[in-house]
XYZ file of C-alpha atoms in Angstrom:
628
model
C -0.042 -0.011 0.041
C 1.506 3.196 -0.988
C 1.741 5.673 1.845
C 0.669 9.511 1.560
C 3.312 12.101 1.269
C 4.672 14.118 4.164
C 2.311 17.062 5.699
C 1.913 20.215 3.787
C 3.784 22.445 6.047
C 6.891 20.339 5.552
C 7.835 20.411 2.003
C 11.015 18.382 0.818
C 13.861 20.583 0.053
C 14.380 21.454 -3.613
C 12.554 23.255 -6.315
C 9.829 23.963 -8.442
C 7.917 22.939 -11.577
C 10.127 22.750 -14.700
C 13.794 22.683 -15.288
C 16.192 25.530 -14.185
C 17.446 27.634 -17.003
C 21.127 28.874 -17.198
C 20.897 32.308 -18.828
C 23.210 35.137 -19.084
C 22.579 38.247 -16.887
C 19.877 40.446 -18.350
C 18.683 44.008 -17.548
C 15.891 44.371 -15.084
C 12.618 46.241 -15.309
C 13.068 49.739 -16.958
C 16.223 48.774 -18.903
C 16.209 49.695 -22.560
C 14.484 46.943 -24.740
C 14.591 46.215 -28.353
C 10.845 47.034 -29.334
C 10.796 44.192 -31.580
C 10.745 40.901 -29.703
C 13.349 38.468 -31.075
C 13.741 34.747 -30.241
C 16.469 34.765 -27.711
C 19.754 32.852 -28.212
C 19.056 31.119 -25.049
C 15.335 31.019 -24.869
C 13.373 32.477 -21.779
C 11.864 30.372 -19.238
C 9.026 28.308 -20.720
C 10.129 28.705 -24.268
C 10.064 25.647 -26.443
C 13.507 24.413 -27.269
C 14.760 21.732 -29.827
C 14.954 18.309 -28.311
C 18.767 18.061 -28.439
C 18.934 21.169 -26.141
C 15.991 20.631 -23.986
C 16.249 19.507 -20.422
C 14.001 17.009 -18.869
C 10.872 19.132 -18.318
C 8.559 19.403 -15.160
C 4.821 19.462 -15.125
C 3.447 21.828 -17.622
C 6.662 22.739 -19.307
C 6.401 22.755 -23.186
C 7.452 19.278 -24.297
C 9.250 18.137 -27.268
C 6.952 17.733 -30.229
C 4.948 14.647 -30.432
C 1.960 13.453 -32.582
C -0.789 15.742 -31.473
C -3.497 14.212 -29.447
C -6.987 15.581 -29.635
C -9.021 15.297 -26.533
C -11.285 12.312 -26.538
C -14.807 12.580 -25.337
C -15.058 10.867 -21.933
C -17.374 8.108 -21.537
C -20.720 8.784 -20.074
C -21.334 8.503 -16.327
C -21.657 4.877 -15.031
C -24.907 4.030 -13.706
C -28.031 6.001 -12.572
C -27.862 8.593 -9.648
C -27.263 7.446 -6.203
C -30.210 7.523 -3.760
C -29.928 9.570 -0.713
C -27.868 7.740 1.986
C -28.817 7.904 5.552
C -27.145 9.898 8.133
C -27.094 7.563 11.076
C -24.065 8.891 12.717
C -23.000 11.876 14.930
C -21.057 14.892 13.533
C -18.411 15.885 13.972
C -15.680 13.801 15.568
C -12.660 11.594 15.081
C -11.989 7.859 15.376
C -11.671 6.073 18.656
C -8.170 5.058 17.762
C -6.908 8.302 16.140
C -5.903 7.723 12.520
C -2.055 7.404 12.457
C -0.285 10.730 11.588
C 0.973 10.005 8.179
C 4.521 11.370 7.133
C 4.661 15.129 6.094
C 2.721 16.114 2.901
C 4.537 17.184 -0.240
C 3.287 20.323 -1.455
C 0.394 20.139 -3.927
C -1.318 22.980 -5.863
C -4.735 24.000 -5.087
C -7.461 26.573 -5.800
C -10.919 26.906 -4.615
C -13.430 29.552 -5.709
C -13.693 32.605 -3.289
C -17.166 34.161 -3.481
C -15.950 37.297 -1.715
C -12.180 37.445 -2.721
C -12.493 37.821 -6.548
C -11.723 34.338 -7.152
C -8.128 33.671 -6.106
C -6.522 30.741 -7.792
C -3.676 29.610 -5.637
C -1.266 26.701 -6.023
C 2.373 26.068 -5.072
C 5.965 25.045 -5.927
C 7.534 26.853 -8.732
C 10.529 27.769 -10.873
C 12.998 30.626 -10.241
C 12.904 33.725 -12.318
C 16.151 34.190 -14.331
C 16.038 37.967 -14.643
C 16.259 40.657 -11.826
C 13.542 43.073 -11.017
C 13.943 46.493 -9.729
C 12.962 46.706 -6.130
C 10.240 49.239 -5.207
C 11.054 52.217 -2.996
C 10.896 51.188 0.621
C 11.138 47.518 0.007
C 14.343 45.845 1.154
C 16.352 43.710 -1.161
C 16.515 40.270 -0.273
C 18.089 37.114 -1.301
C 16.714 33.656 -1.247
C 15.574 31.028 -3.705
C 12.546 29.258 -5.059
C 12.170 25.621 -4.793
C 14.204 23.755 -7.432
C 13.041 21.377 -9.971
C 13.492 18.338 -7.910
C 10.563 19.477 -5.773
C 8.385 19.877 -8.725
C 9.076 16.337 -9.780
C 8.466 15.066 -6.186
C 5.086 16.906 -6.134
C 4.049 15.703 -9.618
C 5.058 12.121 -8.677
C 3.441 12.257 -5.248
C 0.106 13.517 -6.430
C 0.099 11.005 -9.312
C 0.592 8.018 -6.866
C -2.514 5.579 -7.027
C -4.321 5.966 -3.758
C -7.112 3.456 -4.344
C -7.551 0.157 -2.359
C -10.149 -2.361 -2.400
C -11.996 -4.702 -0.040
C -12.808 -4.181 3.482
C -16.032 -3.532 5.228
C -18.522 -0.714 4.711
C -19.191 1.675 7.651
C -22.112 0.500 9.763
C -24.524 2.989 8.635
C -23.874 2.930 4.952
C -26.686 3.421 2.416
C -26.025 0.081 1.197
C -24.781 1.016 -2.238
C -23.129 -1.763 -4.205
C -20.376 0.844 -5.456
C -21.180 0.298 -8.885
C -23.065 3.578 -9.257
C -19.861 5.636 -8.652
C -17.082 3.210 -9.674
C -15.381 3.876 -13.017
C -13.259 1.685 -15.030
C -9.619 2.261 -14.718
C -9.257 5.961 -15.655
C -6.901 8.850 -14.874
C -7.658 12.469 -14.103
C -5.746 15.437 -14.168
C -7.026 23.724 -9.649
C -10.055 25.311 -8.911
C -12.826 27.884 -9.117
C -16.578 27.932 -8.683
C -19.010 30.820 -9.366
C -17.446 33.913 -7.785
C -20.868 34.527 -6.136
C -21.237 31.148 -4.907
C -23.966 30.154 -7.252
C -24.308 28.440 -10.501
C -24.404 31.755 -12.485
C -25.992 31.145 -15.685
C -25.025 32.000 -19.326
C -27.368 35.058 -19.348
C -25.832 36.717 -16.134
C -23.295 39.287 -16.885
C -20.016 39.449 -15.271
C -18.485 42.365 -13.201
C -15.090 42.408 -15.080
C -14.974 45.378 -17.696
C -12.551 45.712 -20.502
C -10.187 48.517 -19.540
C -9.654 51.327 -21.863
C -6.100 50.108 -22.489
C -5.424 46.424 -22.063
C -1.686 46.651 -22.199
C -0.451 46.049 -18.500
C 2.476 47.339 -16.577
C 4.187 46.180 -13.415
C 2.379 47.823 -10.575
C 4.881 46.589 -7.876
C 6.754 43.656 -6.785
C 7.315 42.139 -3.444
C 10.916 40.837 -2.820
C 11.263 37.501 -1.154
C 12.294 37.891 2.579
C 15.905 36.717 3.489
C 16.002 32.845 4.081
C 18.674 30.984 5.906
C 20.786 28.334 3.931
C 19.155 24.848 3.476
C 15.767 26.233 4.618
C 12.367 26.323 2.947
C 9.214 28.156 4.365
C 5.653 27.850 3.392
C 4.128 31.279 2.434
C 0.655 30.004 1.670
C -2.157 32.673 1.261
C -3.036 35.800 -0.580
C -6.257 37.847 -0.631
C -7.763 40.965 -2.429
C -10.175 43.404 -0.937
C -11.242 46.807 -2.305
C -8.292 48.361 -0.430
C -5.801 45.711 0.380
C -3.819 42.977 -1.353
C -2.682 40.814 1.550
C 0.194 38.079 1.344
C 1.624 35.616 3.713
C 5.323 36.035 4.180
C 7.721 34.143 6.616
C 5.758 34.087 9.997
C 3.727 37.235 8.918
C 0.940 38.424 6.885
C 1.381 41.831 5.224
C -1.271 44.131 3.677
C -0.212 46.100 0.587
C -1.850 48.917 -1.380
C -3.194 47.075 -4.309
C -2.083 49.737 -6.877
C 1.292 51.069 -5.349
C 2.458 48.126 -3.393
C 2.880 50.341 -0.220
C 2.885 48.407 2.930
C -0.277 49.208 4.909
C -0.036 46.866 7.885
C 1.840 43.720 9.153
C 0.777 40.954 11.377
C 3.674 39.253 12.990
C 3.503 35.509 13.900
C 5.579 33.227 16.029
C 5.803 30.621 13.254
C 5.367 30.104 9.754
C 1.894 29.882 8.121
C 1.113 26.434 7.082
C -2.340 26.637 5.839
C -4.473 29.545 4.632
C -8.067 29.839 3.651
C -9.045 30.550 0.154
C -12.208 32.195 1.268
C -13.121 35.256 3.169
C -16.372 36.716 4.512
C -18.422 39.646 2.984
C -16.564 41.800 5.732
C -13.207 40.697 4.555
C -12.451 38.229 7.480
C -10.432 35.106 6.773
C -8.317 32.673 8.601
C -4.874 31.040 8.818
C -3.259 28.235 10.628
C 0.422 28.481 11.774
C 3.144 27.021 13.758
C 3.749 28.284 17.517
C 7.367 28.646 16.860
C 9.874 28.855 13.966
C 11.622 25.654 12.927
C 14.947 24.565 14.078
C 17.439 21.825 13.044
C 16.491 20.146 16.279
C 12.810 20.478 15.807
C 11.991 21.084 12.147
C 8.336 21.663 12.841
C 6.439 22.728 15.721
C 3.065 21.565 14.486
C 0.410 23.503 12.618
C -1.537 23.861 15.727
C -2.563 27.678 15.939
C -5.672 29.053 14.268
C -6.377 32.778 13.893
C -8.982 34.869 12.380
C -7.678 38.033 10.482
C -9.554 41.330 9.531
C -8.080 42.055 6.293
C -9.124 45.578 5.799
C -7.869 46.555 9.338
C -4.841 44.276 9.501
C -5.747 42.802 12.708
C -5.476 39.307 14.265
C -8.937 38.868 15.898
C -8.200 35.593 17.967
C -6.123 32.527 18.131
C -7.327 29.101 19.154
C -6.154 25.539 19.439
C -7.873 22.184 19.929
C -6.649 18.845 21.568
C -6.830 15.206 20.749
C -6.357 13.736 24.155
C -3.253 15.546 25.802
C -1.831 16.832 22.532
C -2.407 19.737 20.316
C -3.916 18.803 16.951
C -1.824 19.787 13.880
C -4.277 21.112 11.120
C -3.896 20.002 7.586
C -6.307 22.579 5.974
C -8.575 25.509 6.878
C -11.356 27.196 5.218
C -14.210 29.956 5.742
C -17.937 29.491 5.066
C -20.524 31.984 6.273
C -19.225 33.051 9.659
C -17.388 29.791 10.467
C -13.755 28.878 10.426
C -13.369 25.133 9.917
C -10.189 23.265 10.221
C -9.530 19.430 9.360
C -6.927 16.849 10.326
C -6.449 13.086 10.714
C -7.487 13.564 14.162
C -10.851 15.150 13.232
C -12.276 18.555 12.534
C -12.970 21.620 14.656
C -14.783 25.078 13.936
C -14.958 28.392 15.461
C -17.093 31.546 15.048
C -14.839 33.846 12.941
C -15.947 37.002 14.726
C -15.886 35.853 18.196
C -13.648 32.737 18.258
C -16.340 30.763 19.906
C -16.039 27.164 19.629
C -18.648 25.483 17.366
C -17.532 21.829 17.522
C -14.398 19.817 17.864
C -13.174 16.217 17.576
C -15.193 13.591 19.793
C -12.950 10.756 21.146
C -16.029 8.344 20.820
C -16.704 8.755 17.114
C -15.613 6.129 14.692
C -15.193 8.713 11.782
C -13.355 11.846 11.477
C -13.499 15.185 9.274
C -10.306 15.106 7.181
C -11.124 18.570 5.804
C -13.627 21.034 4.446
C -14.512 22.968 1.394
C -15.883 26.343 1.975
C -17.366 29.451 0.305
C -21.078 29.447 -0.467
C -21.500 26.150 1.431
C -19.654 24.173 3.911
C -18.818 20.571 2.818
C -16.989 17.928 4.794
C -14.926 15.152 3.675
C -15.524 12.591 6.371
C -13.559 9.552 6.511
C -14.885 6.217 7.961
C -13.286 2.761 8.240
C -9.686 1.516 8.373
C -6.948 3.011 6.212
C -7.169 0.036 3.780
C -10.908 -0.260 3.732
C -11.894 3.551 3.747
C -15.195 4.977 2.829
C -15.640 8.800 2.295
C -18.719 10.614 3.295
C -19.234 14.084 1.380
C -21.424 15.984 3.676
C -23.104 19.363 3.247
C -23.342 20.821 6.770
C -24.667 23.703 8.436
C -21.682 25.971 9.199
C -23.267 27.408 12.373
C -23.937 23.942 14.164
C -22.327 21.281 12.032
C -25.709 19.403 11.437
C -25.435 17.332 8.362
C -27.843 18.744 5.821
C -26.985 16.069 3.069
C -24.667 13.222 2.564
C -23.174 11.323 -0.451
C -21.187 8.223 0.150
C -18.528 7.490 -2.103
C -17.473 3.684 -3.149
C -15.332 2.016 -0.685
C -11.627 2.001 -1.546
C -11.593 5.704 -2.764
C -9.126 7.160 -0.237
C -9.082 10.842 -1.151
C -11.488 13.347 -2.345
C -11.443 17.088 -3.225
C -14.080 19.601 -3.246
C -13.907 21.524 -6.379
C -17.054 23.605 -5.651
C -19.516 23.650 -2.738
C -22.354 25.373 -4.845
C -22.990 23.485 -6.956
C -21.296 20.723 -5.145
C -18.614 19.103 -7.349
C -16.248 16.499 -5.981
C -12.950 15.164 -7.671
C -11.360 11.812 -6.866
C -8.627 9.579 -8.359
C -10.385 6.308 -8.968
C -8.239 3.577 -10.197
C -4.696 3.784 -11.363
C -3.364 6.143 -13.943
C 0.004 7.481 -14.211
C -1.278 10.645 -15.671
C -3.758 11.350 -13.036
C -3.006 14.238 -10.514
C -5.703 13.889 -7.942
C -8.446 13.876 -10.507
C -9.579 11.002 -12.685
C -13.273 11.756 -12.261
C -15.467 14.481 -11.070
C -19.005 13.873 -9.245
C -21.752 16.386 -9.663
C -23.940 16.011 -6.437
C -27.114 17.537 -5.416
C -26.220 19.021 -2.099
C -29.857 19.469 -1.103
C -30.542 15.622 -1.350
C -27.152 14.000 -1.512
C -28.070 12.300 -4.827
C -25.357 11.771 -7.403
C -26.488 13.643 -10.567
C -23.672 12.418 -13.016
C -20.081 11.501 -13.109
C -17.584 12.872 -15.682
C -14.400 10.964 -16.516
C -11.321 13.226 -17.097
C -8.334 10.949 -18.128
C -5.070 12.173 -16.955
C -3.480 12.216 -20.596
C -6.072 14.320 -22.027
C -6.984 16.948 -19.186
C -4.709 19.162 -17.041
C -6.887 19.780 -13.919
C -5.351 18.736 -10.702
C -6.292 18.532 -6.916
C -4.593 17.760 -3.673
C -7.189 15.644 -1.743
C -4.540 13.924 0.574
C -4.464 16.510 3.169
C -6.065 19.636 1.477
C -9.473 18.772 0.162
C -10.276 22.343 -1.173
C -6.754 22.723 -3.052
C -7.816 22.134 -6.670
C -6.580 24.149 -9.555
C -6.947 24.765 -13.357
C -10.552 23.879 -13.014
C -13.755 26.000 -12.688
C -17.433 25.609 -11.940
C -20.238 27.711 -13.147
C -23.450 27.770 -15.471
C -23.986 24.217 -14.139
C -20.948 23.274 -15.942
C -17.304 22.395 -15.214
C -14.613 23.855 -17.214
C -11.194 21.855 -17.681
C -8.133 22.585 -19.813
C -6.689 19.999 -22.098
C -3.242 18.760 -21.875
C -0.824 20.587 -24.069
C -0.333 19.380 -27.582
C 1.484 20.631 -30.683
C 0.437 23.895 -32.120
C -0.053 25.034 -35.648
C 3.179 27.036 -35.829
C 6.622 25.589 -35.539
C 7.312 21.974 -34.609
C 8.036 23.180 -31.117
C 4.972 25.184 -30.543
C 2.641 24.027 -27.802
C -1.009 24.943 -27.067
C -4.223 23.805 -25.505
C -7.957 24.347 -25.040
C -10.657 24.623 -22.290
C -13.524 22.203 -22.583
C -16.916 22.570 -21.028
C -18.980 19.513 -19.451
C -22.496 19.643 -18.411
C -22.964 18.776 -14.772
C -26.486 17.330 -15.382
C -25.740 15.075 -18.195
C -21.916 14.515 -17.832
C -21.583 15.343 -21.607
C -19.416 17.775 -23.404
C -21.323 21.058 -24.241
C -19.503 21.559 -27.494
C -17.858 24.811 -26.247
C -14.176 25.063 -26.578
C -11.812 28.004 -25.952
C -8.669 27.767 -27.887
C -5.473 29.227 -26.224
C -3.889 30.355 -29.583
C -0.668 29.078 -31.001
C 2.207 29.206 -28.373
C -0.191 29.969 -25.485
C -1.495 27.553 -22.952
C -4.981 28.576 -21.284
C -6.152 27.793 -17.631
C -9.523 28.477 -16.109
C -9.253 30.730 -12.995
C -12.697 31.497 -11.840
C -16.130 32.482 -12.751
C -17.526 36.083 -13.213
C -21.227 35.881 -13.178
C -21.767 33.585 -16.218
C -18.351 34.519 -17.810
C -15.215 32.339 -17.250
C -11.978 34.122 -16.405
C -8.842 32.417 -17.818
C -5.176 33.076 -17.958
C -3.009 32.567 -21.192
C 0.595 31.595 -20.359
C 2.799 33.103 -23.047
C 5.321 32.072 -25.558
C 8.936 33.157 -25.376
C 8.216 36.493 -27.079
C 4.910 37.589 -25.578
C 3.283 38.646 -22.212
C 0.661 36.646 -20.598
C -3.016 37.536 -20.893
C -6.139 37.411 -18.956
C -9.352 36.704 -20.944
C -13.097 36.632 -20.400
C -14.851 33.901 -22.041
C -18.695 34.296 -22.654
C -20.596 31.515 -21.029
C -22.853 31.161 -23.988
C -21.009 31.940 -27.049
C -17.433 31.097 -25.637
C -16.203 34.198 -27.466
C -12.834 35.360 -25.837
C -12.403 38.973 -24.776
C -8.959 40.093 -23.751
C -8.949 41.903 -20.387
C -5.072 42.427 -19.754
C -1.894 41.672 -21.543
C 1.306 41.704 -19.702
C 4.698 43.282 -20.814
C 6.534 41.078 -23.270
C 9.908 42.172 -22.368
C 12.206 39.216 -21.253
C 12.860 40.533 -17.603
C 9.305 40.762 -16.936
C 8.265 37.737 -18.768
C 10.654 35.608 -16.948
C 9.277 36.494 -13.529
C 5.690 35.923 -14.847
C 6.425 32.567 -16.271
C 8.222 31.488 -13.016
C 4.719 31.738 -11.308
C 2.726 29.026 -13.295
C -1.136 28.737 -12.796
C -0.582 25.154 -11.894
C 1.924 26.100 -9.117
C 1.235 29.540 -7.817
C -1.366 31.892 -6.451
C -3.356 33.965 -8.827
C -5.904 36.747 -8.261
C -7.467 38.952 -11.024
C -9.951 41.590 -10.483
C -10.727 45.011 -11.857
C -7.921 45.332 -14.459
C -5.196 43.945 -11.938
C -3.505 40.567 -11.910
C -1.521 39.468 -8.574
C 0.712 36.526 -8.796
C 2.648 35.123 -5.788
C 4.707 32.087 -4.523
C 3.823 29.755 -1.802
C 7.378 28.689 -0.944
C 10.439 30.644 0.016
C 13.964 29.145 0.231
C 17.524 30.057 -0.199
C 18.249 29.100 -3.816
C 18.707 32.756 -4.917
C 21.637 33.183 -2.365
C 23.778 30.604 -4.133
C 22.883 31.853 -7.742
C 22.869 35.565 -7.106
C 19.382 35.863 -8.517
C 16.797 38.273 -7.169
C 13.827 36.326 -5.867
C 10.306 37.623 -5.507
C 7.293 36.940 -3.258
C 4.585 38.431 -5.426
C 4.350 40.654 -8.582
C 1.171 42.781 -9.562
C 0.226 43.802 -13.134
C -2.385 46.587 -13.954
C -3.777 48.086 -17.018
C -2.320 51.596 -17.829
C-alpha cells in the first residue's frame, strides 16, 4: 500500500515545476529593450527548445513535439444517480483510535473559488525567475531562492500515486450502495474555481469584469522574497484581495499592501510560519490562517500547525487565536477554510470550527466517534470530507453541513476504496477523486456532480489524465484544486498541451466544458492560440475568467470567455520584455497563487527558500500587473 506524502507544512527541499534555465545576466525592469521581440539565443523560461538542447521538463513545461492528441470525449457516467444515503451517525468527530499521523505532505497545488475574494487561484511550488527585477522604494532587497526542479518532480510524482485500495467492510450506517454507481473503469484524472458569487451563475448573467480602456498592462509593484537561511524552505501560503488591500503571507507574517502602489499598509507578525490559509473570506473581509507556534530549528524542524487565527484583512488585525486537543496533545491542522461566519479546520484527528468574529468554539473532535472530518470545502456552502473505516478499507462521506452547528444537511457516500476526495465547488457541489490507477492522474480521474440538497449523485464525468490538465490535492487539502472552474452548471477544464499550428516546437491547449447534469461535453471550446496555454481561473457571473501563459516572445493574458458563445475578450496583456516575462512565467497557474480583479493581476509564490543566495538571482514573493 502506497503511503501518503509528508504533511503540507513540511515540503521536501528542492525546487519547483520545470527545469532551471542557465541564462546570461539580463537587464531588470526599466532597462532599454529592443521594441521588436526576437527569439533569444537562450530561450526564456517556458520557451520551447529543440529536443537536443531541451532539459527534462517538469509538469506543464512545453514538451518536445509529439503527435498531436486531440481530447477524447469521456465516456458517459456509469449507472443512475445514487439514492440519498442515511445519516446515522453523529457529526463531527474523530476515530476512537486516532488515525495514524502520516508522514509530512509534499506540496500540491490548489485553488478553490472565493465568493468574496475575487476568485483567487492559488497553487504552489514553482520555478525561479532568471531575470532581476528592480525593487520598489521602501522595500528591502532580499536574497533567497525558490524551490528547485526536484521538488516539482516530487510533487508531480506524489500526487500521481495511485491511492485506491479495495476490499474491507463498509461503515455500519452505509446506505447499502453496491459501489457500481460511482465506480469507474480504470481511468485517470488530471485547480479550482466555482462561481464567484457562490451560485451556478447562468449563461445570461453578466460578469462584473470590464474591459479596460487600454488592456496593455504594466508592473504595478513587486514584493521581494524575505531573506531565507541556507538549506531552509518556508511555506508562504495565502493571498487575498479586498477593495483596499492586497494581503500576502510571508515568513511568519501576513502583510497588507496597497493594491495599486504596493505600499505596506500593515503587518501581522506571527511566532511561526503560516502552514495553511483559507481560500475564502467573509463579506466583511475576514479570513483565517493556521500557523506553527514557533520557528523551525534543526533540532525541531516543525512545531506543528496547531494555531488557528482569524484576520481582519481591511484593518490588518489578528482577531483571535485558538487550538484544539486530541487527548493531551495539540492537533496539527492540515487544512482550513471559511464559510458564512465559520472557520473550519480538518486533520487526521478530526475537525473543529469556530465563529470567525468571536472565536467561540462551534465543534471539535469527539473521542468516541468512529469517523473523522479530514477537511472541508468552504465558500457558498460548507462541505466536509468525512472518513470512516480503516486505512485500507476507507469510505468517504461527502457532507453538506450547517456552518453554524455542524448539522449534516445532506450526504453522499463514495464507493469504498476511494481514499481521497477534493471539493472543487460547494455550490453547485462538485467533488473530484482519483479512481483506479493512471500514471497521468494528478488527484483527478473523475468528477462527481452531487445535489447537495438531497445528496444524490447527478452524474459522473471521466477526465483521463493524459487528456486533461486539472489537478487536486485531496490527500490533506480537500479544497486545493486548480486549473478547473465551475459555473453555469458546467465544469470547465483545460486539455493537456499538444503541438500547435506554428513551429514543430509550438505548444497549445484548449478549455473544454462539461454539463454537470448530463456529464457530456457541451461542444464549447476555448482555444489558447498558438504558443499559448490557457487555464481557467474562476467564474465572473456567467463568464469564465482564464489566464493565457505566453510563448517566449509575448506577455501573458487574462481573458473573459462568454458562458454562452465562448467568445474570448482580452482584459489584460502583460509586458513582453524578457525580464518581466521571466518572472511572470516563473509563477505558473498550476503552481502559484493567482488573483485577477478590476484590471489587476496578482501572482505570488507559496514557498520561499535560499536558492537565490547561491545563484545571486533576485527572488520575488509576489508581482502585480495593472492596466495602464
